[in-house]
Tab-separated table of C-alpha atoms and ligand atoms in Angstrom:
chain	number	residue	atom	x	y	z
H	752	UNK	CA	135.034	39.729	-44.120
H	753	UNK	CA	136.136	36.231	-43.397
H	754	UNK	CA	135.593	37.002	-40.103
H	755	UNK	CA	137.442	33.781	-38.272
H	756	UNK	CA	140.598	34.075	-40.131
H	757	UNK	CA	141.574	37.558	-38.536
H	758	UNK	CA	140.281	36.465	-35.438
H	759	UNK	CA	142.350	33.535	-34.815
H	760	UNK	CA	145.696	35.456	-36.011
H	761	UNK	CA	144.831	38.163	-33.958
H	762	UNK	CA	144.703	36.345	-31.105
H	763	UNK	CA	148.680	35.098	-32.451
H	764	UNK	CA	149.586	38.598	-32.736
H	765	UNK	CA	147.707	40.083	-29.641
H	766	UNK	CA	149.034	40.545	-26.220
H	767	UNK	CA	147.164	40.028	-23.070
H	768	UNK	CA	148.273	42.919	-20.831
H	769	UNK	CA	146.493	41.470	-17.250
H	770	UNK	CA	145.190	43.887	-14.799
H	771	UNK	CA	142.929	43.552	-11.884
H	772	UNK	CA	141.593	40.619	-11.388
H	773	UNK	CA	143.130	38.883	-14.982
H	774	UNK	CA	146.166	36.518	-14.237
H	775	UNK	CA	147.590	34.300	-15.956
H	776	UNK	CA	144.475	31.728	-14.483
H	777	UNK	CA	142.020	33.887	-15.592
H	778	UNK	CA	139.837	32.074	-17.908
H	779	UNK	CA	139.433	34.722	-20.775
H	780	UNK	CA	143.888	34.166	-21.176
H	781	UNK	CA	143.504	30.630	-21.195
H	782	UNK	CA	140.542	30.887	-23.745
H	783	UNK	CA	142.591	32.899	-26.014
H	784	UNK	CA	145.147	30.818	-25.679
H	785	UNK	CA	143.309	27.760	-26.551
H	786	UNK	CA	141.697	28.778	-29.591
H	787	UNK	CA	144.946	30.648	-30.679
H	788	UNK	CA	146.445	27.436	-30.433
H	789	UNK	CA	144.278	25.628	-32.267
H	790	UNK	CA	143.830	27.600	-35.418
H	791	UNK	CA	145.658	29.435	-37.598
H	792	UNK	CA	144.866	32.644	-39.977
H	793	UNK	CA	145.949	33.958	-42.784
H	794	UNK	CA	148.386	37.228	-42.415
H	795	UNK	CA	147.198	41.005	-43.762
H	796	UNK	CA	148.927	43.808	-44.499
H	797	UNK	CA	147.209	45.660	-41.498
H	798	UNK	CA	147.937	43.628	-38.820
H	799	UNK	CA	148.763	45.236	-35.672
H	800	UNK	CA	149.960	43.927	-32.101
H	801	UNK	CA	147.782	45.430	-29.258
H	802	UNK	CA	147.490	44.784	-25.394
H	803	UNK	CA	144.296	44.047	-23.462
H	804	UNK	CA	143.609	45.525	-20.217
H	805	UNK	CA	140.910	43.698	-18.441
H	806	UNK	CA	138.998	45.322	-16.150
H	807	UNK	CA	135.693	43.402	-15.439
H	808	UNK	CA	133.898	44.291	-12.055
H	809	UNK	CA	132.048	41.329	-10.405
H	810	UNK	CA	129.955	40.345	-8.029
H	811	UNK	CA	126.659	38.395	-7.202
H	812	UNK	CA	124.003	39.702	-9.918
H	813	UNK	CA	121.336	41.438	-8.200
H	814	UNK	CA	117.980	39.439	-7.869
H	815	UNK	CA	114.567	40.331	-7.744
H	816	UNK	CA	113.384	37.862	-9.035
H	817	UNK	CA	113.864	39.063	-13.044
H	818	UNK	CA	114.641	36.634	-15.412
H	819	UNK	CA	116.461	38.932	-17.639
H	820	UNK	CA	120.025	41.095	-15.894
H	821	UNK	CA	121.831	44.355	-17.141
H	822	UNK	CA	125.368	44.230	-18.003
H	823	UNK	CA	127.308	47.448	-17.906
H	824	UNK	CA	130.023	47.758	-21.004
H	825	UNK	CA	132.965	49.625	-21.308
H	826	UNK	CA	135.106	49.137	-23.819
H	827	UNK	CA	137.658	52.156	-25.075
H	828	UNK	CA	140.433	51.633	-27.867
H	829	UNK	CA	143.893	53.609	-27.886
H	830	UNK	CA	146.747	53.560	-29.982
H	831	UNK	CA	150.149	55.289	-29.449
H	832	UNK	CA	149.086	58.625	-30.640
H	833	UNK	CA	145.028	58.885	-29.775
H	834	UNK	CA	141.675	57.408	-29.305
H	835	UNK	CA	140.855	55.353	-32.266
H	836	UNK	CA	137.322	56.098	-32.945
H	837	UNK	CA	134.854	54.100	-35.169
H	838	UNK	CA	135.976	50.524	-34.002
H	839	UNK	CA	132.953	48.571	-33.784
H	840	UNK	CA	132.269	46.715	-30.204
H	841	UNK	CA	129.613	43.487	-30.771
H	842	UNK	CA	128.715	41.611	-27.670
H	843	UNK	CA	126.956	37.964	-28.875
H	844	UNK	CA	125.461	35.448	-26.513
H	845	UNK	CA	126.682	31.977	-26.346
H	846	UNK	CA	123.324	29.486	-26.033
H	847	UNK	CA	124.232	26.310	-24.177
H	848	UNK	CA	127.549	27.174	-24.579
H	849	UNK	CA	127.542	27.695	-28.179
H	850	UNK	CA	128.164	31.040	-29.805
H	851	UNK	CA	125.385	32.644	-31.587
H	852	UNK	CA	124.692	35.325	-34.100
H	853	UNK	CA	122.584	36.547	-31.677
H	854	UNK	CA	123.528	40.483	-31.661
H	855	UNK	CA	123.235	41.391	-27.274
H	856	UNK	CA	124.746	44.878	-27.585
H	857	UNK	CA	126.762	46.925	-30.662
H	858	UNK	CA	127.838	50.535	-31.326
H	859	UNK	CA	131.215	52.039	-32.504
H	860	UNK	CA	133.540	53.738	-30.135
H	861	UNK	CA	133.402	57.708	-30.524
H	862	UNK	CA	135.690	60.626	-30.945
H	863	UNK	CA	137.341	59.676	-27.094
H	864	UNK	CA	137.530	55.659	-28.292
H	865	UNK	CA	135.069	54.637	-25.635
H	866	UNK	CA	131.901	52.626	-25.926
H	867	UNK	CA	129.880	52.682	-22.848
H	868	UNK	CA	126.472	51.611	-22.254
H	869	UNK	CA	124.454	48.147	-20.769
H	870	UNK	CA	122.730	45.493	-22.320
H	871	UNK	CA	120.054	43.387	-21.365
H	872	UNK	CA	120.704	39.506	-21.192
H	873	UNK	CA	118.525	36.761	-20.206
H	874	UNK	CA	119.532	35.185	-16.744
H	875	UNK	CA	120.329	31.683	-18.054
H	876	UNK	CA	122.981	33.255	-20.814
H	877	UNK	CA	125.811	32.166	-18.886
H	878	UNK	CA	128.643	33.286	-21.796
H	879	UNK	CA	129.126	35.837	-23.869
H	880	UNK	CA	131.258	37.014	-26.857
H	881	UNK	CA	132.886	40.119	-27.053
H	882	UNK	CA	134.209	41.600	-30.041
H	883	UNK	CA	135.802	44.323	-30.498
H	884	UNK	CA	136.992	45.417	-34.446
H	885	UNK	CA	139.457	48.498	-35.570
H	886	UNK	CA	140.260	48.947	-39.093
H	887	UNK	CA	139.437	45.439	-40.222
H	888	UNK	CA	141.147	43.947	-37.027
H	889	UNK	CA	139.278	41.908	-34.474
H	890	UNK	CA	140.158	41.413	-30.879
H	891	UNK	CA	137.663	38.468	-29.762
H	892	UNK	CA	137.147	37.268	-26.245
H	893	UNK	CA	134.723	35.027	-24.629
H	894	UNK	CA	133.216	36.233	-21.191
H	895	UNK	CA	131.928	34.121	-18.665
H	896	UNK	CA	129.203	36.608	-17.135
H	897	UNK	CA	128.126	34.632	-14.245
H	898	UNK	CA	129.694	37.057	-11.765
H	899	UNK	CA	130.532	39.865	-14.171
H	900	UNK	CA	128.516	43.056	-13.487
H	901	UNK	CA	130.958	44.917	-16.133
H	902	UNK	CA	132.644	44.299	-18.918
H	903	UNK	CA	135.645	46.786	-19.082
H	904	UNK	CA	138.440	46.457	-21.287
H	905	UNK	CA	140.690	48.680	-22.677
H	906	UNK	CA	142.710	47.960	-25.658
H	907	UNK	CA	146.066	49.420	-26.734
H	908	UNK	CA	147.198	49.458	-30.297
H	909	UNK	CA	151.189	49.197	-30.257
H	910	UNK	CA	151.274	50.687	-33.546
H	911	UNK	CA	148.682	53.184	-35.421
H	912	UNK	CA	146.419	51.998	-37.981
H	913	UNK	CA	145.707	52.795	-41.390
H	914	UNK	CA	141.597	53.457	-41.823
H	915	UNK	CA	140.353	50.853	-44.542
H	916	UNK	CA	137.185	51.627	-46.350
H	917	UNK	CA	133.990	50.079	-45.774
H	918	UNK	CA	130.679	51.385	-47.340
H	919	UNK	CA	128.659	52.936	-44.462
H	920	UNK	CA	125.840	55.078	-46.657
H	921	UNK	CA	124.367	56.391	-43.756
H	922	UNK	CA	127.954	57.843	-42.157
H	923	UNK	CA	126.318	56.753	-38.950
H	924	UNK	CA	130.084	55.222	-38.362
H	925	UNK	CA	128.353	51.239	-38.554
H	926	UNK	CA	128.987	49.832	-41.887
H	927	UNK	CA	126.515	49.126	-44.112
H	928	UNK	CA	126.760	45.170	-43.747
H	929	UNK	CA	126.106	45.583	-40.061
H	930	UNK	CA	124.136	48.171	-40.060
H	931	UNK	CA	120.195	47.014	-39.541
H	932	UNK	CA	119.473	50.591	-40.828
H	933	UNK	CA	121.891	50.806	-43.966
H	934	UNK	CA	119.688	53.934	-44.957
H	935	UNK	CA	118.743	56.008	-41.392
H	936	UNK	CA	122.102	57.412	-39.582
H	937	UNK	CA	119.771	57.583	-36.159
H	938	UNK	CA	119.252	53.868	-36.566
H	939	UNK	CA	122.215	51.328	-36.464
H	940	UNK	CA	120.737	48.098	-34.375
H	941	UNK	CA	117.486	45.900	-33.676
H	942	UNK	CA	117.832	44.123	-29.840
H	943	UNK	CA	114.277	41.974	-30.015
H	944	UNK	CA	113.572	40.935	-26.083
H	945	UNK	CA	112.902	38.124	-25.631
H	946	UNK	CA	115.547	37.145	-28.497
H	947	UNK	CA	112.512	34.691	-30.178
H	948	UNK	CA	108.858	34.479	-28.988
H	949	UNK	CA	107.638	36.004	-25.891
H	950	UNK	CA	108.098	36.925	-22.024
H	951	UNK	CA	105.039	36.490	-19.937
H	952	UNK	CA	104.141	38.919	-17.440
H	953	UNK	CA	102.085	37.859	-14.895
H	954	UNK	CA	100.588	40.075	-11.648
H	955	UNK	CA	98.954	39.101	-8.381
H	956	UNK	CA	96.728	42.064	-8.250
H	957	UNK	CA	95.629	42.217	-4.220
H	958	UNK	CA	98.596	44.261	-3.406
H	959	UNK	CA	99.018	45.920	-0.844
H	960	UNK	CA	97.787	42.879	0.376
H	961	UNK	CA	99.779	39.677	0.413
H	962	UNK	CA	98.448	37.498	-2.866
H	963	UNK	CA	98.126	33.945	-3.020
H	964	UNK	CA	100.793	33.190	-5.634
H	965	UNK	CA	98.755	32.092	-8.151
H	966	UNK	CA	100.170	34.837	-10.176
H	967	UNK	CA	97.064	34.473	-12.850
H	968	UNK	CA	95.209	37.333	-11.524
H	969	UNK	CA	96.469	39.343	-15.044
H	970	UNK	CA	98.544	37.628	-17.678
H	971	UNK	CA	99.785	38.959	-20.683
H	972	UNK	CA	102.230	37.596	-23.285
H	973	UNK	CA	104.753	40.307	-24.243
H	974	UNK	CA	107.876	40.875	-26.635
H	975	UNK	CA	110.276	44.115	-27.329
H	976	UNK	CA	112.352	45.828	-29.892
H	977	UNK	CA	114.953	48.699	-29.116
H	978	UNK	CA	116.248	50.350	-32.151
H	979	UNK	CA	119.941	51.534	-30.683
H	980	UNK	CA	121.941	54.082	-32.680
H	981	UNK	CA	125.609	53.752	-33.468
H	982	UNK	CA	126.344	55.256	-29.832
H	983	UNK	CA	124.453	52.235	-28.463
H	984	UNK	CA	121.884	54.070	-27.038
H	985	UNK	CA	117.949	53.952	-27.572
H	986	UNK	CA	116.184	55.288	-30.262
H	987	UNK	CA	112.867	53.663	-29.996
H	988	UNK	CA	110.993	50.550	-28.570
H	989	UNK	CA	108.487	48.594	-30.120
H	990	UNK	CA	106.209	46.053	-28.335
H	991	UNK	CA	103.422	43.443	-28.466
H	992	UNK	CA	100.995	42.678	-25.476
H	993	UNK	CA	98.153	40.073	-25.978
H	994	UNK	CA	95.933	39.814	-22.724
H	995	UNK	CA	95.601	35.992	-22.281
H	996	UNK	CA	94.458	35.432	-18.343
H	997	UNK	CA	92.211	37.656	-15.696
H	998	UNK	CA	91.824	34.911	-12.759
H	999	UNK	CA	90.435	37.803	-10.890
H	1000	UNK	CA	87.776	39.922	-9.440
H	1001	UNK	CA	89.084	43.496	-9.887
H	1002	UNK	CA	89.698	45.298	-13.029
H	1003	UNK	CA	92.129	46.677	-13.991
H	1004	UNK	CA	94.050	49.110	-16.734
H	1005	UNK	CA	97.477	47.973	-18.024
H	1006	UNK	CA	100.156	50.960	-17.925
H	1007	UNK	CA	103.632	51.608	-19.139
H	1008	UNK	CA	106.256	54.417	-17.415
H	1009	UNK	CA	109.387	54.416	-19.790
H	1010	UNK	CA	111.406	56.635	-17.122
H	1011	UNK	CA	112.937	60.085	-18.068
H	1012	UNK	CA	111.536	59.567	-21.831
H	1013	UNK	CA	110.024	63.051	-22.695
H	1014	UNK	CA	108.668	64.736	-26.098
H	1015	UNK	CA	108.275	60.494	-27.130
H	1016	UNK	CA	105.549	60.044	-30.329
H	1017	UNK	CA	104.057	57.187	-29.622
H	1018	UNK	CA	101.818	54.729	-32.095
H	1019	UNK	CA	99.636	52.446	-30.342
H	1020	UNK	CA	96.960	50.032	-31.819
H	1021	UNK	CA	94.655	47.352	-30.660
H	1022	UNK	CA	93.337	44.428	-32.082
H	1023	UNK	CA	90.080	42.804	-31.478
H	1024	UNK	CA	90.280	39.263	-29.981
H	1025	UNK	CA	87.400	38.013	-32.287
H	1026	UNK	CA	88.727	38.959	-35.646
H	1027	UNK	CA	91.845	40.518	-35.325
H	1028	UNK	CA	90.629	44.233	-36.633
H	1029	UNK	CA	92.045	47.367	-35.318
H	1030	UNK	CA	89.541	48.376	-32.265
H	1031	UNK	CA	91.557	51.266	-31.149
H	1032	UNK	CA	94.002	53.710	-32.920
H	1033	UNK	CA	96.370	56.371	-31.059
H	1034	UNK	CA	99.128	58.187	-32.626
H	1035	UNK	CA	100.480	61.368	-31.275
H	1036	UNK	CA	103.101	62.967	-28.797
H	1037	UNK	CA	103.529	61.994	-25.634
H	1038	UNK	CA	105.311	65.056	-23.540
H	1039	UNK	CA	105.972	62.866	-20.344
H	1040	UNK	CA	105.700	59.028	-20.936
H	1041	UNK	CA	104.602	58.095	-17.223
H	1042	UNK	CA	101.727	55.512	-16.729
H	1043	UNK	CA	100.068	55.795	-20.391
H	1044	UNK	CA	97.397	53.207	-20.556
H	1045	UNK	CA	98.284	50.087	-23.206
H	1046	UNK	CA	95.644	48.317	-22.745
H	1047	UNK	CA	92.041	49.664	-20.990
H	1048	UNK	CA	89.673	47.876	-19.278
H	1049	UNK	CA	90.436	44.240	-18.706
H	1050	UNK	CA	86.660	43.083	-18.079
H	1051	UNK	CA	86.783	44.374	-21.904
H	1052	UNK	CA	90.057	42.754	-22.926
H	1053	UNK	CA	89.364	39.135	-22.657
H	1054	UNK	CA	85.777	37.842	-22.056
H	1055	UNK	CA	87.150	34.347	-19.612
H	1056	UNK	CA	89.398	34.223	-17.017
H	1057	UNK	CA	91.577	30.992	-18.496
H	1058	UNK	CA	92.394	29.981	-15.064
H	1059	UNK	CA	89.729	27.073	-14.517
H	1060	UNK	CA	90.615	23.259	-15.310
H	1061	UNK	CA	88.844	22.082	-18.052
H	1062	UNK	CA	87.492	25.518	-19.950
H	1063	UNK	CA	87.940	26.370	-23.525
H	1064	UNK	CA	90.713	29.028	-23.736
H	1065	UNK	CA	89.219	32.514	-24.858
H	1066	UNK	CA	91.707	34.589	-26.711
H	1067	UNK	CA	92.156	38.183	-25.718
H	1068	UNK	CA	92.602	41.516	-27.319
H	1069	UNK	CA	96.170	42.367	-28.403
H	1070	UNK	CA	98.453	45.789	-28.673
H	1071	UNK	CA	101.225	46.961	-30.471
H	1072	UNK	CA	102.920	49.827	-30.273
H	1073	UNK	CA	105.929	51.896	-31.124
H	1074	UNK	CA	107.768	54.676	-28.873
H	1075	UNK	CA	109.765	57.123	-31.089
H	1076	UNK	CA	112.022	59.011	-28.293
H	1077	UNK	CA	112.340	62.539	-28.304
H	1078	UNK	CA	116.046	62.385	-27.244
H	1079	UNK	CA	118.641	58.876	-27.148
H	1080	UNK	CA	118.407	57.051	-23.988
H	1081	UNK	CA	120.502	54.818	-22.512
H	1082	UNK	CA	119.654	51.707	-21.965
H	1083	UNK	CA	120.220	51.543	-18.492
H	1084	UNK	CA	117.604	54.823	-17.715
H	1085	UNK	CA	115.117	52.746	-19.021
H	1086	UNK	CA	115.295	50.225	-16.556
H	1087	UNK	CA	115.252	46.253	-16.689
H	1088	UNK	CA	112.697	44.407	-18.559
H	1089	UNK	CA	109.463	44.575	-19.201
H	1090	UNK	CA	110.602	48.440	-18.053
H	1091	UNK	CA	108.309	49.992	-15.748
H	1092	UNK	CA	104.833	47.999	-17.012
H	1093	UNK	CA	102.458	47.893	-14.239
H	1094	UNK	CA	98.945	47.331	-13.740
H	1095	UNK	CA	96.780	50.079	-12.235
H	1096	UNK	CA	93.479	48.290	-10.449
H	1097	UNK	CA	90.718	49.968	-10.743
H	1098	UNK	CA	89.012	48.742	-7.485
H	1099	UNK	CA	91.481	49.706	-5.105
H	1100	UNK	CA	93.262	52.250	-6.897
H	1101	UNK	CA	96.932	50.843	-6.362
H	1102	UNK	CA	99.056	50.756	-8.935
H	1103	UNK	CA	101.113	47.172	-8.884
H	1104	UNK	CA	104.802	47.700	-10.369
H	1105	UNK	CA	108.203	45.573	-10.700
H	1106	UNK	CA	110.538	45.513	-7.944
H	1107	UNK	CA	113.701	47.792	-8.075
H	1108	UNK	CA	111.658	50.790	-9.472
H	1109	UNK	CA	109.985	52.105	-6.056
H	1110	UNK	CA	111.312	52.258	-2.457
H	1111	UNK	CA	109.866	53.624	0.695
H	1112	UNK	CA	111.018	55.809	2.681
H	1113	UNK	CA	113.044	53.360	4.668
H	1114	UNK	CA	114.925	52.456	1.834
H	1115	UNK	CA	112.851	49.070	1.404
H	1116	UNK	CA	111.334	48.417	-1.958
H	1117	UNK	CA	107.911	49.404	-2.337
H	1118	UNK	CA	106.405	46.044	-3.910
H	1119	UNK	CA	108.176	43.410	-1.578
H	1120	UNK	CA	105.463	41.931	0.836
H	1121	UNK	CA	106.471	41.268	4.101
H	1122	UNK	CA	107.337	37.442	3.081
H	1123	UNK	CA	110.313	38.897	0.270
H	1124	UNK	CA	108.019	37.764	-2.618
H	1125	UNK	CA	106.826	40.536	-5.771
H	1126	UNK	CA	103.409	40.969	-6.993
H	1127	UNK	CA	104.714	40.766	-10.476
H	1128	UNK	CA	106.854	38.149	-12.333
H	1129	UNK	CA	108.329	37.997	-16.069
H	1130	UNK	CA	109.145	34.374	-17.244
H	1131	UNK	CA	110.802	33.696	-20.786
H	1132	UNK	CA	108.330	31.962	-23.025
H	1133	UNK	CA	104.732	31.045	-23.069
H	1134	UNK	CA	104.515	30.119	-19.612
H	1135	UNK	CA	101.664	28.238	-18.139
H	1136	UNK	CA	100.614	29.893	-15.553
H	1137	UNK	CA	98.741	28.153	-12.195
H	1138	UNK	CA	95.079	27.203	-12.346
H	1139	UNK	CA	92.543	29.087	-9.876
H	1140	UNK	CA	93.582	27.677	-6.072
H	1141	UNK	CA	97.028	26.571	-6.824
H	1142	UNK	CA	100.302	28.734	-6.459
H	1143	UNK	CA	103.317	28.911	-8.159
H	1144	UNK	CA	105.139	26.876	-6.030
H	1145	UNK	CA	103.279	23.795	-6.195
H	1146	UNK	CA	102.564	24.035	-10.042
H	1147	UNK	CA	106.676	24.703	-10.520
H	1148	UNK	CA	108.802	22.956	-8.333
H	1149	UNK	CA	112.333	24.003	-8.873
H	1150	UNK	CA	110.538	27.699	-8.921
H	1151	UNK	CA	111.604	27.953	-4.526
H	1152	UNK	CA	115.420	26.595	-5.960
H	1153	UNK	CA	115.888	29.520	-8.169
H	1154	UNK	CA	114.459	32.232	-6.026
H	1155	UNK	CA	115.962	31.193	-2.937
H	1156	UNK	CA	119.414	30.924	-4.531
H	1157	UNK	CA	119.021	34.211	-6.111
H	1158	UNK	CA	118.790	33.315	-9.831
H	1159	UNK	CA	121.995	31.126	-9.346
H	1160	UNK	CA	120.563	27.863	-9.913
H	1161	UNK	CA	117.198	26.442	-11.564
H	1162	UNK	CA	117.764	29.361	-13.517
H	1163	UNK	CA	115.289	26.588	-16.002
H	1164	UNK	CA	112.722	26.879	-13.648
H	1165	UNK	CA	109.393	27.412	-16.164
H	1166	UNK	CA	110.174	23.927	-17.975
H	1167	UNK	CA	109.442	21.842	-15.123
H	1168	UNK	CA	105.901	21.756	-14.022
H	1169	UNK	CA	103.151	19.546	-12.418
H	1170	UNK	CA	100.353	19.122	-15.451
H	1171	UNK	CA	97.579	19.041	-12.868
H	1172	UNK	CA	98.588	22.476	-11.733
H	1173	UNK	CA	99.397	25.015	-14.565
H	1174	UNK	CA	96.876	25.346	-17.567
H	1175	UNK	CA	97.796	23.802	-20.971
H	1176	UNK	CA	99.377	25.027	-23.444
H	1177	UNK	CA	97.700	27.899	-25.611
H	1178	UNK	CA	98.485	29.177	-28.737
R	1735	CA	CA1	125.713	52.978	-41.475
R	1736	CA	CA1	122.193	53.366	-39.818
C-alpha cells in the first residue's frame, strides 16, 4: 500500500465534522489542512467522503513522578447503514517532532466499529499519529497529546464501502503485512517498553522511613514486551531485569504483582553474573500473579554495591521472563509501567511499591512520604544513578524542574548531570 498517496487525498476528500472542543482553531483542522494542501494523491475507485467527530478529553496528565503516561483510545467507525468492523486503528509516536514507525497502540475495530483501549507513551512524546484505515482508506491525524487524556474520535462514512481483500492467514482481522504474528490469531502486535534499550528502576529501600534520595539503595535495568491481540488487549508480557546497584544494608527480594492476571503460565530464568549460564529455571502456572519473586536474594544477586567513587563495577545476575495470561487484559488493568514491581526487604518486612497502586485509608497514597517524594523511580535509559552520600537532586539538577512542574517541563531531566555525583557509565 503506498500508504501516503491515500492519505493525502483522503484528507482532500474528508470532512472535518468539529465537536467539542475542535473549531475551526483547533490544531488537528489546521494540520489537515496543511498537509492536504500541500500534497496531492492519486484517486481510487474506493474513495469515500467521511466526517470526523473529535472528541478528545484533556486535562493536566497525572504525575507521580512516572516517566512513562497512559492514553485512553477510542476510536469507533460508522457508515450510513452500520458499524464498519475490521478497520485498523495505528497510533505512532512522533520523536522530536518527527513521525516514526514506531507502532504505540493497534487493533481493528470489532463487530460494534469501536476500538477502545490505552496505550502507554513515554512522557517526553509530545505528538502522536493516529491512523485510522477502512477498506484500503486512511483517515490520518496528528495529535498533540500534551493535554490529551483521550483520544476519541468517531468517524462517519457518507457512503458504504466495498470490503477489499487483503491476506490475513490468521483471520485474526490484522492483515498479514501488519500483523507481527502472521501465523497465531491470539497474537497481532509487539509494544517493546522502553521502545529501544532500557528503563531503570531504582528504590530507596528505608521506607516507611523517609530515604535520603540517593535512590541507589536497589537498581535494576529493565525492558518490556506486551504481545496485544487484534482487540488491542494483552496477551502476554515479556521482560528483562539485570540487578546492577545494592548501595544498601538490607536485603531484599525483587517482586512483581501483574493485577487481576489469574491462571498466567509463567517462564522465568536467571542468569549467572559470572558467565552468563542459567542459575535458576521456573516454568509453570501461576493461579494468582501477586508478588511472585523475580529475582531472590540481593546479597546473592550482585556481589558490590556500585555506589562508591572509584570501584570497579561488578555486574549482577540477570532475569528474563515471559507471562502467558490466562485471559486478555487490558492494558489499562495492568497498570502504568514497570506495573506493580516492588521490592520486598527482608529486614523490615515492608514491601516498597510505585505510587498510584496503594492508598490508605484516608485516601492518601500509601508510598508518598510526608515531603510528596516516592521511594521508587523509573527513568528511560541507562541512568546513572547517585554515588553513596549524594541525592538525586544534587547529582541531576533540572530533576526539582520536572517534578515540581509535574512532568511539564525538564521532561529531559536524566541527560543533565554533575559527573562528580552520579557513577559512570556501565555497560
Ligand atoms: Ca492476521
Ligand atoms: Ca495474528
Amino acid at each position: 500500500m503506498k500508504r501516503a498517496g491515500i492519505f493525502a487525498l483522503l484528507l482532500l476528500s474528508g470532512i472535518l465534522f468539529s465537536s467539542g472542543c475542535a473549531s475551526a482553531d483547533d490544531e488537528n483542522y489546521l494540520w489537515l489542512l496543511a498537509v492536504a494542501g500541500g500534497e496531492s494523491g492519486e484517486g481510487t475507485s474506493g474513495e469515500v467522503p467521511f466526517e470526523v467527530e473529535v472528541g478528545d478529553e484533556t486535562g493536566s496528565p497525572d504525575f507521580l513522578f512516572d516517566s512513562t503516561r497512559t492514553l485512553d483510545i477510542y476510536v469507533n467507525v460508522l457508515d450510513p447503514v452500520s458499524p464498519v468492523s475490521g478497520s485498523q486503528v495505528r497510533i505512532y509516536e512522533l520523536v522530536d517532532g518527527v513521525p516514526t514507525q514506531n507502532v504505540a497502540f493497534r487493533a481493528r475495530t470489532g463487530v460494534d466499529g469501536i476500538v477502545t483501549g490505552s496505550m502507554e507513551i513515554d512522557r517526553n512524546i509530545a505528538s502522536v499519529i493516529l491512523e485510522v484505515e477502512f477498506e484500503g482508506q486512511v483517515y490520518s491525524a496528528q495529535v498533540d497529546i500534551t493535554y490529551v487524556q483521550s483520544i476519541r474520535r468517531t468517524i462517519n462514512l457518507l457512503a458504504t464501502i466495498t470490503p477489499i481483500e487483503e491476506v490475513d492467514s490468521d483471520g485474526d482481522g490484522i492483515p498479514d503485512e501488519e500483523d507481527d504474528y502472521p501465523e497465531d490469531a491470539d497474537r497481532a502486535t509487539v509494544l517493546r517498553y522502553p521502545r529501544e534499550g532500557n528503563y531503570t528502576v531504582a528504590f530507596e529501600d528505608l521506607y516507611p522511613r523517609q530515604g535520603d534520595a540517593d535512590f541507589n539503595d536497589y537498581v535494576l535495568r529493565v525492558n518490556y514486551e506486551e504481545d496485544l491481540n487484534a482487540n488491542g488487549d494483552v496477551v502476554r508480557i515479556r521482560g528483562n531485569y539485570e540487578h546492577v546497584a545494592r548501595g544498601a544494608g538490607y536485603k531484599h527480594t525483587l517482586r512483581l504483582t501483574l493485577p487481576g492476571v489469574t491462571d498466567a503460565h509463567l517462564n522465568l530464568t536467571r542468569f549467572d553474573r559470572t558467565d552468563g549460564s542459567i542459575a535458576y529455571n521456573f516454568e509453570g502456572a501461576i493461579a494468582d500473579f501477586t508478588g511472585i519473586e523475580m529475582m531472590p536474594r540481593s546479597d546473592t544477586t550482585i556481589t558490590g554495591s556500585n555506589t562508591g567513587s572509584g570501584g570497579t563495577y561488578r555486574a549482577g545476575d540477570r532475569a528474563q521472563f515471559e507471562v502467558v495470561l490466562g485471559h486478555p487484559a487490558q492494558r489499562a488493568q495492568l497498570g502504568a509501567l514497570p506495573y506493580d514491581l516492588h521490592l520486598h526487604v527482608l529486614d523490615t518486612g515492608h514491601d516498597i511499591h510505585f505510587l498510584g497502586r496503594y492508598f490508605k485509608a484516608d485516601g492518601t497514597d500509601q508510598y508518598l512520604d510526608s515531603s510528596g517524594f516516592p521511594w521508587a523511580l523509573m527513568v528511560p535509559g541507562d541512568w546513572r544513578w547517585p554515588y553513596e552520600r549524594q541525592n538525586i537532586h544534587a547529582g541531576y539538577e533540572f530533576f526539582d524542574d520536572w517534578y515540581q512542574t509535574g512532568g511539564l517541563e525538564a521532561n529531559d531531566w536524566y541527560d543533565t548531570f554533575d559527573d562528580s555525583l552520579v557513577v559512570p557509565t556501565v555497560d
